[in-house]
Amino acid sequence: MRVALLGFGSVGQGVAKILGEKDLDLTLTAVADSKGGIIDPGGISIPEAFSRKAKSGTCGRPKLSALDIVNSDAYDILVEVTPTHIDDGEPALTHIRKALALHRHVVTSNKGPIALAHRELTDLARRQGVALRYEATVCGAIPIIHTLQHGLLGNEVKALFGVMNGTCNYILTRMEDEGLTYDQALGEAQEMGYAEKDPTYDVKGLDTALKLVILANTVWGMDAGLKDVKVTGIDLITPQAIQLAMDQETAIRLIGEAIPSKDLLRVSPRIIPRNHPLLVEGTLNALTVVTDLAGELTFIGKGAGSVETASAVIGDLLFIRERYAGRP
Amino acid sequence: MKLEMKDTPGQLVSVLGPISKCGGNIIAVIHQRDPESESDTLDVQIVLDLPAGRLPALIGQIKALGVDILRIGEERLLHKRSLIMIGHIMHTDISDTVDQIDRTGFAEVSELSLMMPAINERSSARITIKTANRIDMESAVSILREVAGRKELLVVEPLEEWT
Ligand SMILES: NC(=O)c1ccc[n+]([C@@H]2O[C@H](COP(=O)([O-])OP(=O)(O)OC[C@H]3O[C@@H](n4cnc5c(N)ncnc54)[C@H](OP(=O)(O)O)[C@@H]3O)[C@@H](O)[C@H]2O)c1
């Protein structure tokens, strides 16, 4: 099948790299970043796209935009990996709506449109007879959406909770290990490239809240939004609070939690015992799913990173290829 | 709390009704030989969870059945939960914060550790609350949440085990 890639940053380059290296029976026919795009029905040369990006700042040509690619008939599956904007979900929301309307499958790592318009987009995809998959939006490399939609079929999911933001987990881990203040640990995370220059979205718990909304809407068919989540971030945590937790063989971590029977969607720093399965170090993510048949399941893995996140995107692409390739 | 009585046939079974009528929840039943007793009979000890204020009613009902209670255990508050507060804890009257829990009658603050890095900086405190049962604990924690909210203190709660 033919793939168009919108966004050629960390995730987009990871996807392109894997498509170039592995023989997956998928052809990259279009690619765009914010400054330009390119279409080649015969298949794009991936090394050339990388070298154009390095030399000129765009992987394509300035004349062609992402929207031109969406409206073209050069692709079967759109991979939308442009930046997340939580207020309006754009430009991804427009890209995804258009592609679905044109009967194209969509794979995205972009939390904005999925958190804001899950119901609209999944309904649209169903009506159009195409797939909308978004494994990479939650917990990077951990195949949690696939597990919830397919692996746990027949189970009732009673609750979900976990560590879903690597930036916060890194900051709290460093405060604990080195006795750093919040500001020192944040500065270090920024130097390491784990935190953005403006860290608000991560440290205030909004990123975790978006992921929680996506999970809740996926599992329970809720139509929840950010406004339905009670959110407290980690920016007020003191080294003394961490010490007080450590004195009792516990630690503080930012936990997202969804319990529909209690009508609860909450993101907050919490005290967890040292030997708890959710107590992961550094930028790792961990997620516990509580079900009626399978009991409790905990998944641990990398929540971000170029190739790790691309792994989730590639999984979605191959899922679509297996289900739909060769169909009219 | 603990109830101890002589284990004569039928006694254990007869107290189950009153316990459940009073909203009690049996945690363990322990048979033990009383070292001070001359006789060969065993004592039975019942460890149970009882909502606040129900103890007198329970004792009355058990006595009415003609069962002798040998001892009522000291351990009144079984449930313990530690939370961490962050903010201007001293300036917002810490003793009032503690008192809001203590005055409920069903919960008490059993430990408080306070760390103050410097004057005017936010301090941190670990507060341990004890109650007789889980329902009382939830009420006590929600009181603390409400008081802390009013005083602009951040409360970090433990992640409860899923049951
Ligand atoms: N990085 C991760 O580990 C990770 C993990 C999970 C989910 N995600 C999500 O995945 C998405 C991509 O993340 P990322 O880290 O790859 O971001 P990034 O490195 O900032 O890359 C974003 C890419 O999108 C391009 N872009 C921006 N506006 C565009 C537009 N209007 N049309 C076409 N392309 C546009 C940018 O172009 P330029 O190159 O010209 O700037 C850039 O190539 C985000 O939504 C993010 O939340 C990322």
XYZ file of C-alpha atoms in Angstrom, chain A residues 63-316:
254
model
C 5.740 24.723 -3.725
C 3.924 21.628 -2.401
C 2.078 21.743 0.929
C 0.834 19.073 3.318
C -2.728 19.896 2.343
C -1.878 19.413 -1.357
C -0.718 15.925 -0.469
C -3.876 15.157 1.553
C -6.020 16.171 -1.411
C -3.971 14.176 -3.923
C -4.638 10.592 -4.948
C -1.040 9.562 -4.344
C -1.679 7.518 -1.182
C -3.836 4.898 0.550
C -2.777 5.581 4.151
C -2.058 8.992 5.663
C 0.491 9.102 8.470
C -0.159 12.308 10.439
C 2.796 13.148 12.708
C 2.746 16.953 12.867
C 2.955 18.738 16.256
C 0.160 18.392 18.835
C -1.943 21.511 19.453
C -4.403 20.986 22.264
C -6.646 23.993 21.702
C -7.858 23.221 18.193
C -5.979 20.080 17.088
C -4.800 21.817 13.921
C -3.362 21.387 11.350
C -3.777 17.653 11.994
C -7.548 17.726 12.489
C -8.113 19.161 9.007
C -5.627 16.714 7.453
C -7.317 13.726 9.101
C -10.904 14.813 8.313
C -10.011 15.358 4.643
C -8.195 12.067 4.288
C -11.033 10.090 5.885
C -13.567 11.914 3.708
C -11.526 10.760 0.701
C -11.780 7.138 1.939
C -8.151 6.935 3.023
C -6.903 5.169 6.139
C -5.238 7.319 8.784
C -2.485 6.558 11.296
C -1.442 9.271 13.738
C 0.766 9.961 16.753
C -0.924 13.329 17.234
C -2.896 13.558 20.487
C -4.704 16.792 19.589
C -7.261 15.574 17.057
C -7.828 12.223 18.805
C -8.439 13.805 22.221
C -10.613 16.596 20.806
C -12.646 14.761 18.192
C -12.425 11.032 18.894
C -16.101 10.338 18.372
C -16.451 12.455 15.233
C -13.357 10.935 13.640
C -14.068 7.297 14.551
C -17.664 7.675 13.297
C -16.417 9.227 10.083
C -13.878 6.442 9.563
C -16.555 3.788 10.165
C -18.960 5.403 7.704
C -16.204 5.636 5.103
C -15.150 2.025 5.644
C -11.567 2.917 6.489
C -9.290 2.581 9.528
C -8.263 5.299 11.966
C -5.442 4.132 14.231
C -3.556 6.071 16.871
C -1.407 3.654 18.875
C 1.468 6.162 19.110
C -0.633 8.827 20.827
C -0.471 7.037 24.204
C 2.689 5.741 25.895
C 4.888 5.646 22.779
C 6.159 2.140 22.178
C 3.702 0.352 24.508
C 0.985 -1.270 22.367
C -1.776 -0.262 24.762
C -4.475 0.740 22.276
C -4.093 -2.498 20.337
C -4.202 -4.452 23.603
C -7.379 -2.690 24.716
C -9.119 -2.969 21.343
C -8.052 -6.476 20.393
C -5.940 -8.287 22.968
C -8.461 -7.953 25.787
C -11.603 -8.658 23.755
C -14.266 -10.170 26.003
C -12.911 -8.452 29.097
C -14.579 -5.646 30.923
C -11.973 -2.995 31.687
C -12.706 -1.656 35.159
C -9.902 0.826 35.611
C -6.747 2.178 34.039
C -3.919 3.978 35.738
C -0.306 4.723 35.123
C 2.737 6.841 34.489
C 2.201 8.306 31.025
C 4.612 11.216 30.821
C 8.328 10.525 30.605
C 9.308 14.145 31.246
C 7.554 14.258 34.629
C 8.836 10.834 35.565
C 12.386 11.871 34.718
C 12.147 15.055 36.809
C 10.725 13.212 39.831
C 13.289 10.422 39.529
C 16.154 12.929 39.459
C 14.786 14.870 42.429
C 14.665 11.582 44.296
C 18.067 10.215 43.265
C 20.085 13.415 43.548
C 18.075 15.565 45.939
C 17.649 18.181 43.185
C 15.064 20.938 43.401
C 12.257 20.909 40.866
C 13.901 23.734 38.902
C 17.269 21.979 38.819
C 15.739 18.707 37.642
C 13.670 20.507 35.002
C 16.781 22.305 33.742
C 18.591 19.006 33.480
C 15.655 17.422 31.619
C 15.706 20.319 29.154
C 19.448 19.920 28.604
C 18.975 16.209 27.949
C 16.215 16.948 25.438
C 13.556 15.262 27.601
C 11.669 18.489 28.277
C 10.551 21.287 25.953
C 11.740 24.875 26.361
C 8.216 25.619 27.519
C 7.528 22.599 29.732
C 4.012 23.686 30.817
C 2.155 21.102 28.786
C 4.092 18.217 30.362
C 4.678 19.367 33.956
C 1.164 20.718 34.507
C -0.192 17.262 33.674
C -1.962 18.260 30.443
C -0.133 15.726 28.292
C -1.121 12.954 30.718
C -4.702 14.259 30.774
C -4.899 14.103 26.960
C -3.677 10.505 27.005
C -6.197 9.626 29.698
C -9.002 11.140 27.611
C -7.876 9.131 24.577
C -7.787 5.895 26.592
C -11.160 6.522 28.257
C -12.839 7.355 24.962
C -11.302 4.282 23.363
C -12.149 1.774 26.090
C -15.509 2.988 27.342
C -16.721 4.919 24.313
C -16.927 8.036 26.470
C -17.061 11.421 24.850
C -14.729 12.928 27.430
C -12.563 15.993 26.898
C -9.807 17.756 28.806
C -12.414 19.657 30.832
C -13.588 16.361 32.364
C -10.186 15.575 33.880
C -9.138 16.853 37.308
C -5.527 17.829 36.720
C -2.704 18.640 39.147
C 0.855 18.828 37.850
C 4.235 18.216 39.459
C 5.599 21.768 39.383
C 4.872 22.390 43.076
C 6.566 19.246 44.376
C 9.392 20.052 46.812
C 12.566 18.051 47.544
C 11.305 17.815 51.149
C 8.064 16.182 50.020
C 10.098 13.638 48.091
C 12.255 13.043 51.169
C 9.182 12.545 53.367
C 7.912 9.969 50.889
C 11.290 8.217 50.727
C 11.425 7.974 54.536
C 8.471 5.600 54.302
C 9.840 3.486 51.437
C 7.582 5.266 48.965
C 8.014 7.645 46.039
C 6.011 10.378 44.310
C 4.958 9.920 40.696
C 2.503 11.662 38.354
C -0.367 9.216 37.879
C -3.237 9.367 35.402
C -6.230 7.351 36.533
C -9.590 6.460 35.005
C -12.255 4.617 37.011
C -15.658 4.860 35.308
C -17.566 3.297 38.236
C -16.463 6.261 40.350
C -16.909 8.678 37.466
C -13.255 9.557 37.900
C -10.697 10.939 35.455
C -7.792 12.350 37.401
C -4.152 13.303 36.916
C -2.227 13.998 40.121
C 1.078 13.397 41.879
C 0.655 10.331 44.093
C 2.542 8.388 46.709
C 3.365 4.833 45.622
C 5.258 2.096 47.462
C 8.824 1.416 46.361
C 8.008 -2.110 45.229
C 4.938 -1.089 43.194
C 4.925 -2.196 39.532
C 4.168 1.347 38.353
C 7.290 2.720 40.001
C 9.508 3.073 36.935
C 12.665 5.119 36.593
C 13.711 7.858 34.195
C 11.638 8.507 31.086
C 9.886 5.132 31.126
C 6.104 4.812 31.042
C 4.013 2.199 32.882
C 0.327 1.452 32.673
C -1.926 -0.885 34.659
C -5.193 -2.172 33.222
C -7.701 -3.778 35.608
C -10.088 -6.235 33.972
C -12.708 -8.736 35.093
C -11.252 -11.797 33.360
C -7.541 -11.173 32.916
C -7.084 -9.493 36.279
C -4.461 -6.802 36.524
C -1.970 -6.294 33.703
C 0.934 -3.864 33.814
C 2.877 -2.685 30.766
C 6.234 -0.945 30.967
C 8.145 0.617 28.097
C 9.521 3.683 26.376
C 6.933 6.423 26.131
C 8.768 8.539 23.588
C 11.716 8.613 21.209
C 12.002 8.652 17.454
C 12.213 4.958 16.604
C 10.220 3.829 19.670
C 7.238 5.990 18.731
C 7.664 5.062 15.074
C 7.369 1.422 16.178
C 3.770 2.118 17.181
C 3.077 3.907 13.888
C 4.571 1.042 11.872
C 2.474 -1.475 13.841
C -0.673 0.435 12.887
